[in-house]
Short mmCIF file of C-alpha atoms in Angstrom, two decimals:
data_model
loop_
_atom_site.label_atom_id
_atom_site.label_comp_id
_atom_site.label_asym_id
_atom_site.label_seq_id
_atom_site.Cartn_x
_atom_site.Cartn_y
_atom_site.Cartn_z
CA MET A 1 -57.38 -19.82 37.89
CA THR A 2 -54.64 -22.02 36.52
CA SER A 3 -54.47 -20.53 33.02
CA VAL A 4 -53.00 -17.15 32.23
CA LEU A 5 -55.36 -16.69 29.26
CA ASP A 6 -59.06 -17.43 29.52
CA ASP A 7 -61.02 -19.02 26.71
CA GLY A 8 -61.49 -15.63 25.06
CA GLY A 9 -57.74 -14.98 24.92
CA ARG A 10 -57.82 -12.35 27.66
CA VAL A 11 -55.11 -12.02 30.30
CA ASP A 12 -56.08 -13.09 33.75
CA GLU A 13 -56.27 -10.12 36.09
CA SER A 14 -54.13 -11.85 38.71
CA GLN A 15 -51.20 -11.91 36.28
CA ARG A 16 -51.09 -8.14 35.68
CA ASN A 17 -48.46 -5.95 37.33
CA SER A 18 -49.11 -2.86 39.42
CA ASP A 19 -49.63 -0.74 36.30
CA GLY A 20 -52.20 -3.12 34.89
CA VAL A 21 -49.86 -4.38 32.17
CA PRO A 22 -49.36 -8.13 31.73
CA SER A 23 -45.92 -9.18 32.91
CA LYS A 24 -43.55 -10.70 30.33
CA SER A 25 -43.13 -13.81 32.40
CA SER A 26 -46.87 -14.40 32.40
CA ILE A 27 -47.21 -14.51 28.59
CA PRO A 28 -46.31 -17.85 27.02
CA ASP A 29 -44.99 -18.34 23.50
CA VAL A 30 -48.14 -19.25 21.60
CA VAL A 31 -46.66 -18.90 18.10
CA ASN A 32 -47.50 -22.06 16.16
CA GLY A 33 -48.97 -23.51 19.34
CA GLU A 34 -45.56 -23.94 20.97
CA GLY A 35 -44.97 -23.39 24.65
CA VAL A 36 -42.31 -21.42 26.47
CA GLU A 37 -39.73 -24.20 26.47
CA ASN A 38 -39.96 -24.73 22.72
CA GLY A 39 -39.74 -20.99 22.09
CA GLN A 40 -36.64 -20.70 24.24
CA ALA A 41 -35.08 -23.62 22.39
CA LYS A 42 -35.74 -21.91 19.07
CA GLU A 43 -34.26 -18.65 20.31
CA GLN A 44 -31.16 -20.44 21.58
CA SER A 45 -30.77 -22.29 18.29
CA LEU A 46 -31.10 -19.04 16.34
CA SER A 47 -28.49 -17.29 18.43
CA GLU A 48 -26.10 -20.21 18.00
CA GLY A 49 -26.55 -20.03 14.23
CA LYS A 50 -25.43 -16.41 14.27
CA LYS A 51 -22.17 -17.11 16.07
CA GLU A 52 -19.12 -15.90 14.17
CA ASP A 53 -17.04 -18.65 12.65
CA VAL A 54 -13.77 -19.27 14.49
CA PRO A 55 -10.98 -20.67 12.26
CA PRO A 56 -9.08 -23.65 13.70
CA ASN A 57 -5.83 -21.64 13.53
CA GLY A 58 -3.92 -24.67 12.27
CA GLY A 59 -4.74 -28.33 11.82
CA TYR A 60 -5.43 -29.22 8.20
CA GLY A 61 -4.76 -25.55 7.46
CA TRP A 62 -1.03 -26.30 7.46
CA VAL A 63 -1.58 -28.94 4.76
CA CYS A 64 -3.38 -26.28 2.75
CA VAL A 65 -0.49 -23.86 3.33
CA ALA A 66 1.97 -26.45 2.00
CA CYS A 67 -0.23 -27.06 -1.05
CA ILE A 68 -0.61 -23.34 -1.76
CA ALA A 69 3.14 -22.79 -1.38
CA THR A 70 3.75 -25.58 -3.90
CA ILE A 71 1.16 -24.13 -6.30
CA ASN A 72 2.85 -20.73 -5.98
CA ALA A 73 6.19 -22.36 -6.78
CA HIS A 74 4.74 -23.83 -9.96
CA THR A 75 2.93 -20.66 -11.06
CA TRP A 76 4.64 -17.48 -9.87
CA GLY A 77 7.92 -19.33 -9.42
CA LEU A 78 7.79 -20.64 -12.98
CA ASN A 79 6.82 -17.18 -14.15
CA SER A 80 9.91 -15.74 -12.44
CA SER A 81 12.01 -17.90 -14.74
CA TYR A 82 10.83 -15.69 -17.61
CA ALA A 83 13.75 -13.44 -16.68
CA VAL A 84 15.97 -16.27 -17.98
CA PHE A 85 13.83 -16.68 -21.10
CA LEU A 86 13.95 -12.90 -21.65
CA ALA A 87 17.73 -12.77 -21.44
CA TYR A 88 17.92 -15.73 -23.84
CA TYR A 89 15.51 -14.12 -26.32
CA LEU A 90 17.40 -10.83 -26.24
CA ALA A 91 20.78 -12.55 -26.76
CA ASN A 92 19.64 -14.85 -29.57
CA ASN A 93 17.60 -14.23 -32.69
CA ILE A 94 14.99 -16.87 -31.84
CA PHE A 95 12.05 -15.08 -33.47
CA PRO A 96 13.32 -12.95 -36.39
CA GLY A 97 12.01 -9.41 -36.41
CA ALA A 98 10.90 -9.40 -32.77
CA SER A 99 11.94 -6.37 -30.71
CA ALA A 100 13.07 -6.15 -27.09
CA LEU A 101 9.85 -4.29 -26.26
CA GLU A 102 7.74 -7.19 -27.58
CA TYR A 103 9.65 -9.67 -25.45
CA ALA A 104 9.18 -7.40 -22.43
CA PHE A 105 5.43 -7.31 -23.00
CA ILE A 106 5.21 -11.11 -22.83
CA GLY A 107 6.49 -11.23 -19.25
CA GLY A 108 4.19 -8.46 -18.09
CA LEU A 109 1.31 -9.93 -20.07
CA SER A 110 1.47 -13.24 -18.21
CA ILE A 111 1.10 -11.46 -14.85
CA SER A 112 -1.56 -9.02 -16.03
CA GLN A 113 -3.65 -11.79 -17.59
CA ALA A 114 -3.41 -13.76 -14.34
CA LEU A 115 -4.91 -10.79 -12.55
CA MET A 116 -7.36 -9.80 -15.28
CA VAL A 117 -8.99 -13.23 -15.32
CA SER A 118 -9.72 -12.96 -11.58
CA PRO A 119 -13.44 -12.06 -11.91
CA VAL A 120 -13.99 -15.16 -14.04
CA ALA A 121 -12.02 -17.32 -11.59
CA THR A 122 -14.00 -15.88 -8.67
CA MET A 123 -17.24 -16.67 -10.49
CA THR A 124 -16.23 -20.27 -11.21
CA THR A 125 -15.27 -20.66 -7.55
CA ARG A 126 -18.71 -19.46 -6.49
CA LEU A 127 -20.56 -21.64 -9.01
CA TYR A 128 -18.45 -24.79 -9.15
CA GLY A 129 -16.11 -24.69 -6.17
CA THR A 130 -12.43 -24.08 -5.51
CA ARG A 131 -11.19 -27.42 -6.82
CA THR A 132 -12.77 -26.92 -10.24
CA THR A 133 -11.20 -23.47 -10.51
CA LEU A 134 -7.77 -24.88 -9.65
CA LEU A 135 -8.03 -27.73 -12.15
CA ILE A 136 -9.01 -25.29 -14.92
CA GLY A 137 -5.81 -23.41 -14.10
CA VAL A 138 -3.76 -26.62 -14.28
CA LEU A 139 -5.13 -27.38 -17.74
CA LEU A 140 -4.48 -23.88 -19.08
CA GLU A 141 -0.95 -23.66 -17.67
CA THR A 142 0.05 -27.04 -19.06
CA THR A 143 -1.39 -26.14 -22.46
CA SER A 144 0.60 -22.91 -22.49
CA PHE A 145 3.96 -24.66 -22.03
CA ILE A 146 3.24 -27.32 -24.64
CA ALA A 147 2.02 -24.70 -27.13
CA ALA A 148 5.05 -22.46 -26.50
CA SER A 149 7.35 -25.35 -27.36
CA PHE A 150 5.99 -25.29 -30.92
CA ALA A 151 6.10 -21.48 -31.33
CA THR A 152 7.74 -20.22 -34.53
CA LYS A 153 6.60 -16.59 -34.50
CA ILE A 154 6.50 -13.96 -31.79
CA TRP A 155 2.70 -13.81 -31.76
CA HIS A 156 2.65 -17.54 -30.96
CA LEU A 157 4.61 -16.68 -27.84
CA PHE A 158 2.18 -13.89 -26.97
CA LEU A 159 -0.73 -16.34 -27.05
CA SER A 160 1.02 -19.21 -25.25
CA GLN A 161 3.66 -17.95 -22.82
CA GLY A 162 1.81 -14.68 -22.34
CA ILE A 163 -1.98 -15.00 -22.38
CA CYS A 164 -2.60 -18.74 -21.89
CA PHE A 165 0.01 -19.12 -19.16
CA GLY A 166 -1.36 -16.00 -17.47
CA TRP A 167 -4.89 -17.38 -17.46
CA GLY A 168 -3.71 -20.67 -15.99
CA MET A 169 -1.70 -18.89 -13.33
CA GLY A 170 -4.69 -16.65 -12.59
CA PHE A 171 -7.13 -19.50 -12.01
CA LEU A 172 -4.63 -21.26 -9.75
CA PHE A 173 -3.74 -18.09 -7.86
CA VAL A 174 -7.26 -16.68 -7.38
CA GLY A 175 -8.56 -20.10 -6.36
CA SER A 176 -5.87 -20.60 -3.72
CA VAL A 177 -4.88 -17.17 -2.35
CA VAL A 178 -7.92 -16.77 -0.07
CA ILE A 179 -7.63 -20.23 1.50
CA ALA A 180 -4.79 -19.72 3.99
CA PRO A 181 -6.43 -16.70 5.74
CA GLN A 182 -9.60 -18.78 6.18
CA TRP A 183 -7.80 -21.35 8.37
CA PHE A 184 -5.96 -18.98 10.73
CA THR A 185 -6.44 -16.04 13.10
CA THR A 186 -3.35 -15.14 15.17
CA ARG A 187 -1.06 -17.06 12.78
CA ARG A 188 -2.67 -15.71 9.60
CA SER A 189 0.27 -13.62 8.39
CA LEU A 190 2.79 -16.35 9.25
CA ALA A 191 0.80 -18.90 7.26
CA ASN A 192 0.45 -16.49 4.35
CA GLY A 193 4.19 -15.79 4.49
CA PHE A 194 5.01 -19.49 4.19
CA ALA A 195 2.53 -19.86 1.34
CA ALA A 196 3.97 -16.85 -0.48
CA ALA A 197 7.52 -18.14 0.06
CA GLY A 198 6.72 -20.92 -2.38
CA SER A 199 6.96 -18.55 -5.32
CA GLY A 200 10.44 -17.52 -4.23
CA LEU A 201 11.62 -21.10 -3.87
CA GLY A 202 10.07 -21.97 -7.21
CA GLY A 203 11.76 -18.99 -8.81
CA LEU A 204 15.10 -20.06 -7.34
CA VAL A 205 14.83 -23.64 -8.60
CA TYR A 206 13.36 -22.88 -12.00
CA SER A 207 15.63 -19.95 -12.77
CA LEU A 208 18.60 -22.30 -12.51
CA ALA A 209 16.79 -25.29 -14.00
CA THR A 210 15.47 -23.36 -17.00
CA GLN A 211 18.92 -22.06 -17.87
CA ALA A 212 20.33 -25.60 -17.58
CA MET A 213 17.52 -27.15 -19.64
CA ILE A 214 17.78 -24.60 -22.44
CA ARG A 215 21.51 -25.23 -22.62
CA SER A 216 21.28 -29.05 -22.52
CA ILE A 217 18.01 -30.05 -24.23
CA GLY A 218 17.07 -26.89 -26.12
CA LEU A 219 14.23 -24.37 -25.81
CA PRO A 220 11.30 -26.56 -27.07
CA TRP A 221 11.98 -29.47 -24.72
CA ALA A 222 12.63 -27.10 -21.84
CA PHE A 223 9.05 -25.84 -22.28
CA ARG A 224 7.65 -29.38 -22.49
CA THR A 225 9.52 -30.55 -19.40
CA LEU A 226 8.29 -27.59 -17.37
CA GLY A 227 4.73 -28.23 -18.56
CA ILE A 228 4.77 -31.88 -17.48
CA ILE A 229 6.19 -31.02 -14.06
CA ALA A 230 3.63 -28.26 -13.52
CA PHE A 231 0.77 -30.58 -14.50
CA VAL A 232 1.70 -33.35 -12.06
CA VAL A 233 2.48 -31.11 -9.09
CA ASN A 234 -0.41 -28.64 -9.44
CA THR A 235 -2.98 -31.40 -10.00
CA THR A 236 -1.89 -33.16 -6.80
CA CYS A 237 -2.09 -29.97 -4.75
CA SER A 238 -5.45 -29.00 -6.24
CA LEU A 239 -6.93 -32.30 -5.07
CA LEU A 240 -5.57 -31.92 -1.53
CA VAL A 241 -6.45 -28.29 -0.76
CA LYS A 242 -9.72 -27.43 1.04
CA ASP A 243 -11.47 -24.07 1.44
CA ARG A 244 -13.79 -22.86 4.22
CA ASN A 245 -16.06 -20.65 2.12
CA LYS A 246 -19.27 -22.16 3.51
CA GLN A 247 -18.18 -21.88 7.14
CA ILE A 248 -17.34 -18.18 6.91
CA GLY A 249 -20.18 -17.23 4.55
CA SER A 250 -17.69 -15.75 2.09
CA SER A 251 -18.91 -13.07 -0.32
CA GLN A 252 -17.68 -14.09 -3.75
CA LEU A 253 -19.00 -11.36 -6.01
CA SER A 254 -16.77 -10.99 -9.05
CA PHE A 255 -17.05 -7.20 -9.10
CA ASP A 256 -18.59 -5.56 -6.04
CA TYR A 257 -18.48 -1.90 -7.13
CA ARG A 258 -19.70 -0.77 -3.71
CA LEU A 259 -16.21 -1.37 -2.32
CA PHE A 260 -14.95 1.64 -4.30
CA LYS A 261 -16.99 3.87 -1.98
CA LYS A 262 -14.61 2.97 0.84
CA PRO A 263 -11.47 5.18 0.92
CA GLN A 264 -9.47 2.47 2.67
CA PHE A 265 -10.09 0.11 -0.24
CA VAL A 266 -8.95 2.73 -2.76
CA GLY A 267 -5.82 3.13 -0.64
CA LEU A 268 -5.14 -0.61 -0.77
CA LEU A 269 -5.55 -0.56 -4.56
CA SER A 270 -3.07 2.33 -4.84
CA PHE A 271 -0.60 0.49 -2.62
CA GLY A 272 -0.78 -2.55 -4.88
CA PHE A 273 -0.67 -0.50 -8.10
CA LEU A 274 2.58 1.27 -7.20
CA SER A 275 4.10 -1.87 -5.69
CA MET A 276 3.58 -3.77 -8.95
CA LEU A 277 5.08 -0.97 -11.04
CA GLY A 278 8.29 -1.43 -9.07
CA TYR A 279 8.16 -5.18 -8.51
CA VAL A 280 7.84 -6.32 -12.13
CA VAL A 281 10.76 -4.14 -13.29
CA LEU A 282 12.91 -5.52 -10.49
CA LEU A 283 11.84 -9.13 -11.06
CA PHE A 284 12.50 -9.29 -14.79
CA SER A 285 15.39 -6.84 -15.15
CA LEU A 286 18.13 -8.23 -12.93
CA PRO A 287 19.53 -10.90 -15.32
CA ASN A 288 19.52 -8.46 -18.23
CA TYR A 289 20.99 -5.73 -16.02
CA ALA A 290 23.82 -8.12 -15.13
CA LYS A 291 24.64 -8.53 -18.82
CA ARG A 292 24.55 -4.73 -19.27
CA VAL A 293 27.27 -4.28 -16.65
CA GLY A 294 29.50 -6.95 -18.25
CA LEU A 295 28.52 -10.21 -16.56
CA THR A 296 27.77 -13.47 -18.40
CA ALA A 297 24.33 -14.98 -19.08
CA SER A 298 25.11 -17.72 -16.57
CA GLN A 299 25.96 -15.16 -13.89
CA GLY A 300 22.77 -13.29 -14.74
CA SER A 301 20.65 -16.41 -14.21
CA VAL A 302 22.39 -16.99 -10.87
CA ILE A 303 21.55 -13.44 -9.79
CA GLY A 304 17.92 -13.98 -10.80
CA ALA A 305 17.87 -17.23 -8.83
CA VAL A 306 19.41 -15.61 -5.75
CA PHE A 307 16.80 -12.83 -5.98
CA ASN A 308 14.10 -15.48 -5.77
CA LEU A 309 15.96 -17.13 -2.90
CA GLY A 310 15.80 -13.78 -1.13
CA GLN A 311 12.04 -13.71 -1.66
CA ALA A 312 11.70 -17.21 -0.23
CA MET A 313 13.82 -16.29 2.80
CA GLY A 314 12.14 -12.95 3.42
CA ARG A 315 8.43 -13.75 3.20
CA PRO A 316 8.02 -16.09 6.22
CA PRO A 317 9.75 -13.64 8.63
CA ILE A 318 7.63 -10.81 7.22
CA GLY A 319 4.55 -12.91 7.96
CA TYR A 320 5.77 -13.89 11.43
CA PHE A 321 6.57 -10.36 12.57
CA SER A 322 3.37 -9.06 10.95
CA ASP A 323 1.39 -11.11 13.47
CA SER A 324 3.35 -9.66 16.40
CA LEU A 325 4.12 -6.09 15.26
CA GLY A 326 1.03 -5.44 13.16
CA ARG A 327 0.26 -6.35 9.56
CA LEU A 328 -0.06 -2.82 8.22
CA ASN A 329 3.02 -1.71 10.15
CA MET A 330 5.15 -4.49 8.72
CA ALA A 331 3.87 -4.13 5.18
CA SER A 332 4.54 -0.39 5.10
CA ILE A 333 8.03 -0.60 6.58
CA MET A 334 9.21 -3.51 4.41
CA THR A 335 7.87 -1.89 1.23
CA ALA A 336 9.71 1.34 2.05
CA LEU A 337 12.86 -0.65 2.81
CA CYS A 338 12.80 -2.18 -0.67
CA GLY A 339 12.67 1.29 -2.22
CA ILE A 340 15.63 2.35 -0.10
CA PHE A 341 17.64 -0.73 -1.11
CA CYS A 342 17.01 0.03 -4.79
CA LEU A 343 18.14 3.64 -4.44
CA LEU A 344 21.17 2.96 -2.23
CA ILE A 345 22.44 -0.47 -3.36
CA TRP A 346 21.13 -1.46 -6.78
CA ILE A 347 22.02 1.86 -8.40
CA PHE A 348 25.69 1.34 -7.44
CA ALA A 349 25.86 -2.43 -8.05
CA LYS A 350 28.28 -3.08 -10.94
CA SER A 351 30.03 -6.28 -9.83
CA PHE A 352 28.82 -9.84 -9.37
CA GLY A 353 29.34 -9.77 -5.59
CA VAL A 354 27.40 -6.56 -5.00
CA LEU A 355 24.58 -7.75 -7.23
CA ILE A 356 24.37 -11.01 -5.29
CA PHE A 357 24.16 -9.00 -2.06
CA PHE A 358 21.41 -6.80 -3.49
CA ALA A 359 19.55 -9.84 -4.84
CA ILE A 360 19.43 -11.32 -1.33
CA VAL A 361 18.51 -8.22 0.70
CA GLY A 362 16.38 -6.65 -2.03
CA GLY A 363 14.66 -9.92 -2.81
CA SER A 364 13.78 -10.46 0.85
CA VAL A 365 11.52 -7.38 0.80
CA ALA A 366 10.73 -6.94 -2.91
CA GLY A 367 7.75 -9.32 -2.80
CA THR A 368 6.30 -7.88 0.39
CA TYR A 369 3.00 -7.19 -1.36
CA TRP A 370 2.46 -10.86 -2.18
CA ALA A 371 3.36 -11.87 1.37
CA VAL A 372 0.87 -9.47 2.98
CA VAL A 373 -1.92 -8.92 0.44
CA GLY A 374 -4.24 -11.56 1.94
CA PRO A 375 -3.81 -10.68 5.64
CA VAL A 376 -3.70 -6.91 5.03
CA THR A 377 -6.84 -6.97 2.89
CA THR A 378 -8.52 -9.11 5.53
CA GLU A 379 -7.45 -6.65 8.23
CA VAL A 380 -8.85 -3.66 6.36
CA MET A 381 -11.90 -5.08 4.56
CA GLY A 382 -12.89 -8.06 6.73
CA ILE A 383 -12.90 -11.79 5.98
CA VAL A 384 -16.40 -11.77 4.45
CA ASP A 385 -15.47 -9.25 1.73
CA LEU A 386 -12.00 -10.72 1.18
CA SER A 387 -12.77 -12.63 -2.02
CA SER A 388 -14.66 -9.74 -3.61
CA ALA A 389 -11.99 -7.21 -2.62
CA LEU A 390 -9.17 -9.35 -3.99
CA SER A 391 -11.09 -10.00 -7.21
CA ILE A 392 -11.20 -6.25 -7.91
CA THR A 393 -7.59 -5.87 -6.75
CA TRP A 394 -6.30 -8.38 -9.28
CA LEU A 395 -8.29 -6.69 -12.04
CA VAL A 396 -6.84 -3.27 -11.23
CA LEU A 397 -3.30 -4.62 -10.94
CA SER A 398 -3.46 -5.99 -14.47
CA LEU A 399 -2.57 -2.50 -15.72
CA PRO A 400 0.76 -1.97 -13.93
CA THR A 401 1.84 -5.57 -14.45
CA THR A 402 1.23 -5.25 -18.20
CA PHE A 403 3.15 -2.05 -18.73
CA SER A 404 5.75 -2.03 -15.95
CA GLU A 405 8.55 -3.94 -17.72
CA PRO A 406 7.99 -2.18 -21.08
CA ILE A 407 8.16 1.14 -19.22
CA GLY A 408 11.41 0.02 -17.59
CA LEU A 409 12.98 -1.04 -20.89
CA GLU A 410 11.85 2.17 -22.59
CA ILE A 411 13.53 4.18 -19.82
CA VAL A 412 16.68 2.10 -20.35
CA ALA A 413 16.54 2.70 -24.11
CA PHE A 414 16.04 6.43 -23.59
CA ASN A 415 18.90 6.87 -21.11
CA GLY A 416 21.20 4.18 -22.46
CA ASN A 417 21.58 2.67 -18.98
CA TYR A 418 19.53 1.36 -16.07
CA THR A 419 19.83 4.41 -13.79
CA GLY A 420 16.44 5.83 -14.72
CA ALA A 421 14.73 2.45 -14.39
CA ILE A 422 16.29 1.92 -10.96
CA LEU A 423 15.12 5.36 -9.79
CA PHE A 424 11.64 4.59 -11.14
CA THR A 425 11.55 1.29 -9.22
CA GLY A 426 12.75 2.78 -5.95
CA PHE A 427 10.30 5.68 -5.96
CA MET A 428 7.36 3.41 -6.82
CA TYR A 429 8.09 1.33 -3.73
CA LEU A 430 8.41 4.42 -1.54
CA GLY A 431 5.13 5.81 -2.88
CA ALA A 432 3.37 2.51 -2.21
CA ALA A 433 4.67 2.48 1.37
CA GLY A 434 3.49 6.06 1.95
CA ILE A 435 -0.05 5.31 0.77
CA LEU A 436 -0.31 2.18 2.91
CA TRP A 437 0.85 4.22 5.90
CA LEU A 438 -2.17 6.46 5.38
CA VAL A 439 -4.43 3.40 5.29
CA ARG A 440 -2.78 2.38 8.54
CA ALA A 441 -3.76 5.74 10.07
CA TRP A 442 -7.37 5.11 8.99
CA LYS A 443 -7.28 1.66 10.63
CA ILE A 444 -6.08 3.14 13.91
CA GLY A 445 -9.06 5.49 13.86
CA GLU A 446 -11.44 2.59 13.24
CA LEU A 447 -9.98 0.69 16.19
CA GLU A 448 -10.33 3.75 18.41
CA GLU A 449 -13.99 4.08 17.42
CA LYS A 450 -14.64 0.45 18.29
CA GLU A 451 -12.92 0.82 21.65
CA ALA A 452 -14.94 3.93 22.45
CA LYS A 453 -18.16 2.14 21.52
CA VAL A 454 -17.31 -0.84 23.73
CA GLN A 455 -16.51 1.41 26.69
CA THR A 456 -19.66 3.46 26.19
CA THR A 457 -21.81 0.35 25.92
CA GLY A 458 -20.21 -1.10 29.01
CA ALA A 459 -20.83 2.09 31.00
CA ILE A 460 -24.47 2.24 29.94
CA ALA A 461 -25.05 -1.41 30.73
CA GLY A 462 -23.54 -0.97 34.18
CA GLN A 463 -20.65 -3.31 33.51
CA ASP A 464 -17.35 -3.11 35.38
CA VAL A 465 -15.77 -0.07 33.78
CA GLU A 466 -13.17 1.84 35.80
CA GLU A 467 -14.42 5.28 36.73
CA THR A 468 -10.93 6.68 36.27
CA SER A 469 -10.52 5.39 32.70
CA PRO A 470 -11.98 7.93 30.24
CA ILE A 471 -13.79 6.81 27.11
CA SER A 472 -11.26 7.14 24.29
CA LEU A 473 -11.90 9.59 21.50
CA LYS A 474 -10.78 9.35 17.88
CA THR A 475 -7.31 10.84 17.45
CA PRO A 476 -6.92 13.43 14.65
CA PHE A 477 -5.80 11.86 11.36
CA LEU A 478 -2.45 13.65 11.10
CA ARG A 479 -1.53 12.60 14.60
CA ARG A 480 -2.42 9.01 13.76
CA THR A 481 0.14 9.05 10.94
CA VAL A 482 2.98 9.57 13.45
CA MET A 483 1.74 7.51 16.38
CA TRP A 484 2.83 3.91 16.91
CA ARG A 485 0.34 1.15 17.49
CA LYS A 486 0.12 -2.51 16.59
CA VAL A 487 -2.15 -2.54 13.57
#
């Protein structure tokens, strides 16, 4: 008989095995009338469709990194120049009746609004694409500068330089921050470090340029000039940048509450929360601190610019060594180092030279969070949940970024000097580093579990597993906090 099945659909007796059960090889694929070859082709096609996406680890990704670095320079870098605006507002009665606390809120408000708008920016990215989200940010940021140039009351500044600028910066940041990790694997932290360095370079340039523009062309035209520059540069970069959301199947939920059930995610949020409490005080206080210890406004702007230079110099090496030493290792150590620098150098810095030294070394590690947030979140949460995790992160961080600088100025007002604010900044950084170190211990345990599973699976499947190599067990948590491993 040439057919396995007879006309009644029964299996031919000659094709049964010794137990009377039809052999798998004897049963063709009869689904939809297709034969064995077609069925195998479908199965192969299905398995190929499930292959994990492999980023190119370079290529056009470097163009995207350059664009993101430039966007960061014209968002976060421009925002860093608010330290110059703040010192100018405090030294001159620009808006009669405005208090130092109100001016402090504007700087924090711009950052907090950038983070608070993240769910909306994530939603527009999902619905309309990355480019649309970036161009919305360009429009809002440009509008904020032009509107601020016509401000005559303090609440005008709240709406323009605070809220509107923050929204523009948020759309640009949220739309671009996830792109660099999508293009890289082994060079992910290095690429993110270069991208994050843009904000430091922008802060350096615009801290000096803003001071010069205010002095030469006045406050209104300084705003307008910055707005025009931001519009041209950010529009160009927005048109050049490309995401890989479709290739990786990115989850872009604006608020995935299920992530809060994961302790490691709560740890990442705490790390960011404490980091921002310290970072914003440090970022906006240095020029005003310089004036408090007897330096001129010009010297204060130079110190603020050098601080941003330190950020630009420090972020690429942090990214580079994160790829070789471990992203969580590097992030924890550099964050702790910033706290130590605040407590041992800044608190004793009373002269221009010492402040310049602190601005360089402190600035090199002060923005560690921004240099590592993408790669570290990817490491802990996975690339698929990256957008959703970061969307919640920005929302949570809107609280510390809003109130950090007002808290710092209130501590200064209470003590009459910056000692309390410096102690506050240093301990926030140390606390952030400690929490991330605990997340690191969790990650080590996860890696150990995966290794044990691979070894167990290999042993069961009869693969080449050395008989002398025992299957690793999960190390106790406390021991993981003191053990060294690249993670």
